[in-house]
Structures are given as structure tokens and as C-alpha cells.
């Protein structure tokens, strides 16, 4: 996306004001509204879809498989598909690495342990149907919904199977299936744009074009955790404003996330509750 | 802290907005040049009367005319065409549009206008610094990028449509040219309702170029050069500002990339208000007119926090207000 | 695994349908209004497909600019989770390439490409779930998305798969049936008997071909009507919304 010099100048001037005047009049800590839905893929253990007003959209499926724990290097496998980008492109590899890394380091793997020998392995498949701004935060919020609504079949065989040859068995009744863990809360990524002294949550693609820097923070269990990454969020653009990052802003960004992210988690959880209530009435994706 | 201040997450609406409202509207709305309300779909026989000339959106086999798109039938004189409900912008001579330069070529610029093909703007169709009578020279060809370069936004008029469907633009009037002092947004071109005037001033010191192609520019009203010039009522190419004025304006200024230094925060926030109103109209798929933008402005004054206009509910409320307002004034 | 009874003596198939019954067909048009020019979503039984059309537009490379007419490009992506057993699929898989080519050829004919010289029509298809009749569902979704994009077409292209079990044609096969029965996929132009698409990869006795085709054509006409209903419902709603000045 290329803006004209006058457009860039106007946008930059507006965003460095205190408080920033964003094109859609959002306050600096306001996310773009989301539309979300969960549990629409009957063949998956969990599924979620999020769409933004600008048409950006991500669909995620979580599927499980019973594996021998010792034979697996990781119990979580993430795959991301972005149309128009090759799977081995930098763009896709970066997204995939970031999400995998966050989930693997922060996922309480013990929840996936079935027996002394066996575990569930989760396959998290993301399709970014379309995107305009940097999609990592969108993907991670969708994965939050998908993982939180993932249900795994109930184990009916012995937990201690050290001496037993048979594979674990499960209840046939899907109603007995359990969520990963009642208190389980997947980690998420939050994108912040840095411009002047302002930190803008969830920058849109136009805003990305004039940012001085971009920050991606991870948020887990009510607080900011590592990794915290900085990057130029605008891909394929003529952003000439990009520059170094003031360390004070990093501290400030952590404080802001600690303050506002619980609201995001709360909103996501509320949606899950609503989807849970009217479970069978509406199974359409669109 | 309120969750709503940070994020709004909603379920996708399975029922389409305004479904009920429209049902009772159906009977009232009179459409020009159409025989009935219901649409035709591809392959549908429209008429077997050979008297009709086939226009866009139709094809014929053995004197029978069929529709090739889903849309409404339009009969103008003896020309029968089907206007698709959705689709890319179809340029027509005289349209006032906003476009973005995509390529600088040999004596011409290519301009993205949201149509099927980029439009062209010939070097000979723009005003150059030094006045209208100045001859174009080879130096002009070499410094085309100094006038307009990739990414630049301009407003222009469609001068002609070539045989191959490509639109040719011109900016030979003071109301056309490079755009400054504001922001750009895009809506589907089908939502723009053609009218005499696509550039107008709005309350709050804001002006708007409502491109027929769905590209919109919102900017600070230029005090020296108000947009609402009534001498340009003719929708066809009217090139009649006085020459002295052209001379005066045709300095390098018209190709400047610099914004005014005096854009106040209240103007900036007014622009975002209009930005959100147009987004709301587009979200609810209402046709966009100067009048509706103004009515939306009135309706939006109820919202102190402009950021809340991003939410679905607020957008629907604004549009509902506009519709009610129109009903009261007896427009519909 | 023992061979399942695909067609019982009482005339019932494994999912309880009779030989000439279609699966549930649901379609939506204009599902992604903000990200593309035309979009659709089709469910045929448990097969679920999203289709998004961009264009006709300026092609990004000059090689796609054909002065005789529009170039149609299909991009197929089949989700790893679309089958019961998760499986990562490569775009270069032979079956994918074949389906992509078939769709491109079909719509190059059915779209009035000559109206859009030097442009590109790019079609993205996402398969979310597959349970037989994949090619048919994709073609139906493309038809709807093209109509939504306002691209001129001679008529609907409606598609269905049909199999031949012994001597009985079975309409609209599901995934299990498709594994064991010779399958034929056809796409028909509007309410005619003209075929825009035909794909037969298995053996099928010639003397049954005609009856099989006959029932399949009748089924595509039904699919066409179902799609037409959705287009009209959506279209009438939308055209009533625009203000008339």
C-alpha cells in the first residue's frame, strides 16, 4: 500500500497529537470491532472465526490426535496458510514461528497428558482468508477462541498404563468431552503502533504506513510476558518514518497492556459463553 | 474499566440488517427506468422483442435478449441494459472521480480508479505550472514525476472512454487536481448516487469529494477556493473558469505535496466524524449522498465519544436515524 | 474393513437417501463484502467451500494481459483439517492441479471474457470440509461468486456428481460412496442440456452413460434453481436499499 505524501503527512500529524486523532476516531487503546464465532467445524475439536470491519478474516481449526508422548518433540503443531504467500515465504514463516513459539513456551502441556505413555497432540491450523494490517494479533485472538472451545474426548481407560499394552480408550459420548482445562487461558499477541509519544492499539493498515515503530506484546494470565518484539508492521510500503524505539515507551506499552488487555480477554470469554448457550441452534459459518 | 471502551466482539449477524425496514419500503420506492422491482439473473430472458438495442449486462441470441448479470433492468429510449447490483466501477464520460497514480509512463500516467482497468491521464490533459497557454515541452515529459508520481491522489473528470473500455481523465479545471489536507476512504461504487455535484462543503469547515467511483476524499475546506461553484452544473466537460484565474492558480502550488500548516485538531476530529458516518452508510449499504452525509452528521452529534461510532450498533442507529429523518421529510 | 452396503435392496443408501435424492444444499452470496469483489459460500452435505473473486482488474504481470479477453486464474486451497484425518496438502498435488485447470477452463468459456480485455479475474477457493462432490461444490461456489462480482456470464453453471452402482445411478455422492463407485461430475449451463464441465476419471459402462447423464442434468437444474433463489433473495433486498434520487 502506497500513500501520497500529503496523505502521509496529514495522517502522521493527526496521530502524533495528544491524544492521537485516528482516522476512525478510535481512542489509542481501542481495538477495531470484531465479529467472532466458534464451534462451526464438526470434524474439528475446536474451531473459531474472527472478522474485522475491513474484511480481514481468520479461520482456525484445532484437531487432536493421540500420540506416544516420548515420540513427539512437541505436543503442539501450528500451521498458517495465507493465500498469495508461499508457505516458505518470510512473511508466513515469521507468523508461524511467532505463534508456535508463544504457544509452546506458555502452553501448560500437562493438560494434554492422557496416561503415563500417551498424550493428545494438538494441530492448530490457521487460514488467513484475507488481511490488510499485520495479522499476527488477529490470528492469536482467533486461536484463543479456538483453543478455549476445544473439547477432547473423555479417557475411559486407566491413567497409569505403564504396564499395559493397549492404547487408551475413550468415551463414545461426545457430551462427555472435556475442555482442555477449566482454568486454561491461552496466551495472545497484541499489536501496538509507536508514533511520537503515542502508543496505538491495533493499528489499521493506513496507520501502519506512518508508524515510527511497531511493538508486539504477549499477554498471558493477566500480565504481559515475553516475547516482546518490535518490527516494522507495514509490509511492502514506502514507510520512511521508521526509527529507533524509546525505551520508556516499552515500559509504558507493558503498563498499557496490563491495563487494557484483561478487557479483551473478558470480551472473548463472554463471546464463548454466548456461543455455548445457543449451541445447536445456529451452525452456519456465514 | 469498561470492556466496551477497549473492544467490541459480536456474533456475526445471521439476519441481514434492515430486512424489516425494507419490506415495507418496497412498495413505496419508485425506480426510474425500471419496469418492476425484482431483479433479473444471468440467463434470464428479458424480452423477445427485437426492437431493443442491447446494452451492458445483456446478450442476445435469435432476437431474444437475455441478462448476463444479476441486476435491475434499465430501459432508456430503445437501449436495454441490466445494471449489476454489485461490480466494479464502470466509468462514464463526465464522471467526477478520485484516483491514485499507479504508474508514470510515456506522456501519460496510469490511475487506479477502482474500475476493471486503470485509467490514463495524458500529459496533455493536465494544467501545468505556467498557465494554460504554455506549450508542453520535452522537459515536461522528463519531469512528469515532479507533477504526479506513484501513490499520489487526485480528483479528475472522465473525459472519454476508449474503445477498449479504458477511461481517459482530465484535470483541466480548478476543481480538479492533486488532493491535500485530508484523508482518503473507499466504499463500493454502487453506493454512490450520481448527482450534479460530487464536491461539496460540509458543516464544520470540511469539504468532501465524493468520487462517483466510490473513492472519497475528506479535507479541510479551502478558504480561498470554495468547492461549491455553481457555474459547473453541467455534468459534461465544462471548462469555463476565466483564464486569468487559471494563470494565477497554475503555479507549482497545484502540484505541491505540502498540507496547510493550519489544520486544527477540531478540523481533524470533524474529518474523522464524517469518515465514520460514511463508513456507517457503507456498512448499512445505504446509497451515499451529500444530504445523507449531512443528516448523518446531525445524528452523530448524539455521540460524544466518536470512537464508539465504530461499533455495529452505533452505525445501525445512525443509519436508522437517517432513514427516519428522510421519511419525516417525505423524501422516500 | 468389510465392504459396506452402499445401496440396500430396499433402495436406501448409507446415509438413508434414495438413489435420486440430493444432499442438503445451502448457499450464501456476498459473504465477504469487504475483502473482495464477489464472494459465496456453498454447503453440499458436509462439503463446505468458500469462494472469493477479485476482478476483473488490472493484472499484476503483463503476461496475464490478453487483449482478446479476461484471464481467469483459480487458486485452490484445501484446508488440512478438511478431512476427518488431518492431512497437509500441497498445492502441486496432481488432483489439485487437475481441478484447478478444469475450473479455469470451464469458466473461461462461461464468462463473457471478451468483454474484459487485458484484465484478470482471480478466483480464490477455500475448502473447509470435504465429503464427496468437491469439484461440483467448488464450481457452484465460483458461479455464485462471479455473479456477486457482477461479472457477465451467459448463464449459471450448476454442477453435480453422480455415480453408477451396478445399474442404478446414485446422485450427489458423499465421501464414502465416492471411494467405491465410479463417479462422474458434470456442470450444465443454465436450464439447457449443454455441458460446460465433465469429469469422469473412473470406468463407466457406455450403455448406462446416457441415463446417468439424464438424471444428473435434471439434478443440476434443481441446483440452479436453488442458487437462483439465493441470488434473487439477496439481490432484491439489496436493490431496494439504495436510495433513488
PDB file of N, CA and C in Angstrom, chain C residues 10-11 20 31 37 42 46 49 56 63 80 82 182 188 210-212 219 227 234 237 239-240:
ATOM      1  N   UNK C  10     -33.676 -52.458  -0.395  1.00  0.00           N
ATOM      2  CA  UNK C  10     -34.872 -51.622  -0.244  1.00  0.00           C
ATOM      3  C   UNK C  10     -34.722 -50.289  -0.961  1.00  0.00           C
ATOM      4  N   UNK C  11     -33.539 -50.038  -1.508  1.00  0.00           N
ATOM      5  CA  UNK C  11     -33.343 -48.789  -2.247  1.00  0.00           C
ATOM      6  C   UNK C  11     -32.877 -47.645  -1.378  1.00  0.00           C
ATOM      7  N   UNK C  20     -32.187 -40.993  -6.101  1.00  0.00           N
ATOM      8  CA  UNK C  20     -32.283 -39.730  -6.819  1.00  0.00           C
ATOM      9  C   UNK C  20     -32.397 -38.534  -5.879  1.00  0.00           C
ATOM     10  N   UNK C  31     -20.762 -13.124   0.960  1.00  0.00           N
ATOM     11  CA  UNK C  31     -20.401 -13.431   2.338  1.00  0.00           C
ATOM     12  C   UNK C  31     -19.211 -12.599   2.821  1.00  0.00           C
ATOM     13  N   UNK C  37     -14.416  -8.580  -4.585  1.00  0.00           N
ATOM     14  CA  UNK C  37     -15.483  -8.073  -5.445  1.00  0.00           C
ATOM     15  C   UNK C  37     -16.717  -8.969  -5.412  1.00  0.00           C
ATOM     16  N   UNK C  42     -20.794 -22.251  -0.124  1.00  0.00           N
ATOM     17  CA  UNK C  42     -21.681 -23.332  -0.530  1.00  0.00           C
ATOM     18  C   UNK C  42     -21.471 -24.537   0.380  1.00  0.00           C
ATOM     19  N   UNK C  46     -21.863 -32.402   3.706  1.00  0.00           N
ATOM     20  CA  UNK C  46     -20.813 -31.954   4.617  1.00  0.00           C
ATOM     21  C   UNK C  46     -19.633 -31.325   3.891  1.00  0.00           C
ATOM     22  N   UNK C  49     -17.440 -24.991   1.126  1.00  0.00           N
ATOM     23  CA  UNK C  49     -16.498 -24.268   0.277  1.00  0.00           C
ATOM     24  C   UNK C  49     -16.758 -22.764   0.336  1.00  0.00           C
ATOM     25  N   UNK C  56     -13.124  -8.177 -12.572  1.00  0.00           N
ATOM     26  CA  UNK C  56     -11.963  -8.047 -13.465  1.00  0.00           C
ATOM     27  C   UNK C  56     -11.110  -6.847 -13.055  1.00  0.00           C
ATOM     28  N   UNK C  63       2.055 -10.557 -18.501  1.00  0.00           N
ATOM     29  CA  UNK C  63       1.812 -11.806 -19.214  1.00  0.00           C
ATOM     30  C   UNK C  63       0.349 -12.237 -19.074  1.00  0.00           C
ATOM     31  N   UNK C  80      -6.024 -28.244   5.731  1.00  0.00           N
ATOM     32  CA  UNK C  80      -5.505 -29.520   6.251  1.00  0.00           C
ATOM     33  C   UNK C  80      -6.568 -30.233   7.072  1.00  0.00           C
ATOM     34  N   UNK C  82      -9.746 -30.328   6.467  1.00  0.00           N
ATOM     35  CA  UNK C  82     -11.000 -30.527   5.748  1.00  0.00           C
ATOM     36  C   UNK C  82     -11.455 -31.981   5.727  1.00  0.00           C
ATOM     37  N   UNK C 182     -17.870 -45.598  -9.314  1.00  0.00           N
ATOM     38  CA  UNK C 182     -17.392 -44.756 -10.419  1.00  0.00           C
ATOM     39  C   UNK C 182     -18.172 -43.453 -10.403  1.00  0.00           C
ATOM     40  N   UNK C 188     -23.640 -27.932 -15.939  1.00  0.00           N
ATOM     41  CA  UNK C 188     -24.566 -27.639 -17.018  1.00  0.00           C
ATOM     42  C   UNK C 188     -24.795 -26.133 -17.084  1.00  0.00           C
ATOM     43  N   UNK C 210     -25.941 -42.670 -20.785  1.00  0.00           N
ATOM     44  CA  UNK C 210     -26.995 -41.744 -21.159  1.00  0.00           C
ATOM     45  C   UNK C 210     -28.006 -41.542 -20.039  1.00  0.00           C
ATOM     46  N   UNK C 211     -28.434 -42.627 -19.413  1.00  0.00           N
ATOM     47  CA  UNK C 211     -29.414 -42.491 -18.328  1.00  0.00           C
ATOM     48  C   UNK C 211     -28.784 -41.770 -17.141  1.00  0.00           C
ATOM     49  N   UNK C 212     -27.489 -42.071 -16.892  1.00  0.00           N
ATOM     50  CA  UNK C 212     -26.802 -41.421 -15.786  1.00  0.00           C
ATOM     51  C   UNK C 212     -26.732 -39.919 -16.021  1.00  0.00           C
ATOM     52  N   UNK C 219     -30.732 -32.974 -12.101  1.00  0.00           N
ATOM     53  CA  UNK C 219     -30.309 -32.528 -10.771  1.00  0.00           C
ATOM     54  C   UNK C 219     -29.653 -31.150 -10.835  1.00  0.00           C
ATOM     55  N   UNK C 227     -29.733 -22.018  -6.367  1.00  0.00           N
ATOM     56  CA  UNK C 227     -28.789 -20.905  -6.381  1.00  0.00           C
ATOM     57  C   UNK C 227     -29.500 -19.624  -6.808  1.00  0.00           C
ATOM     58  N   UNK C 234     -31.126 -12.179  -2.225  1.00  0.00           N
ATOM     59  CA  UNK C 234     -30.113 -11.196  -1.876  1.00  0.00           C
ATOM     60  C   UNK C 234     -30.237  -9.943  -2.735  1.00  0.00           C
ATOM     61  N   UNK C 237     -33.278  -7.625  -1.998  1.00  0.00           N
ATOM     62  CA  UNK C 237     -33.046  -6.924  -0.734  1.00  0.00           C
ATOM     63  C   UNK C 237     -32.115  -5.742  -0.962  1.00  0.00           C
ATOM     64  N   UNK C 239     -31.248  -4.198  -3.850  1.00  0.00           N
ATOM     65  CA  UNK C 239     -31.639  -3.133  -4.777  1.00  0.00           C
ATOM     66  C   UNK C 239     -32.688  -2.235  -4.131  1.00  0.00           C
ATOM     67  N   UNK C 240     -33.428  -2.778  -3.152  1.00  0.00           N
ATOM     68  CA  UNK C 240     -34.428  -1.936  -2.510  1.00  0.00           C
ATOM     69  C   UNK C 240     -33.782  -0.979  -1.516  1.00  0.00           C
TER      70      UNK C 240
END
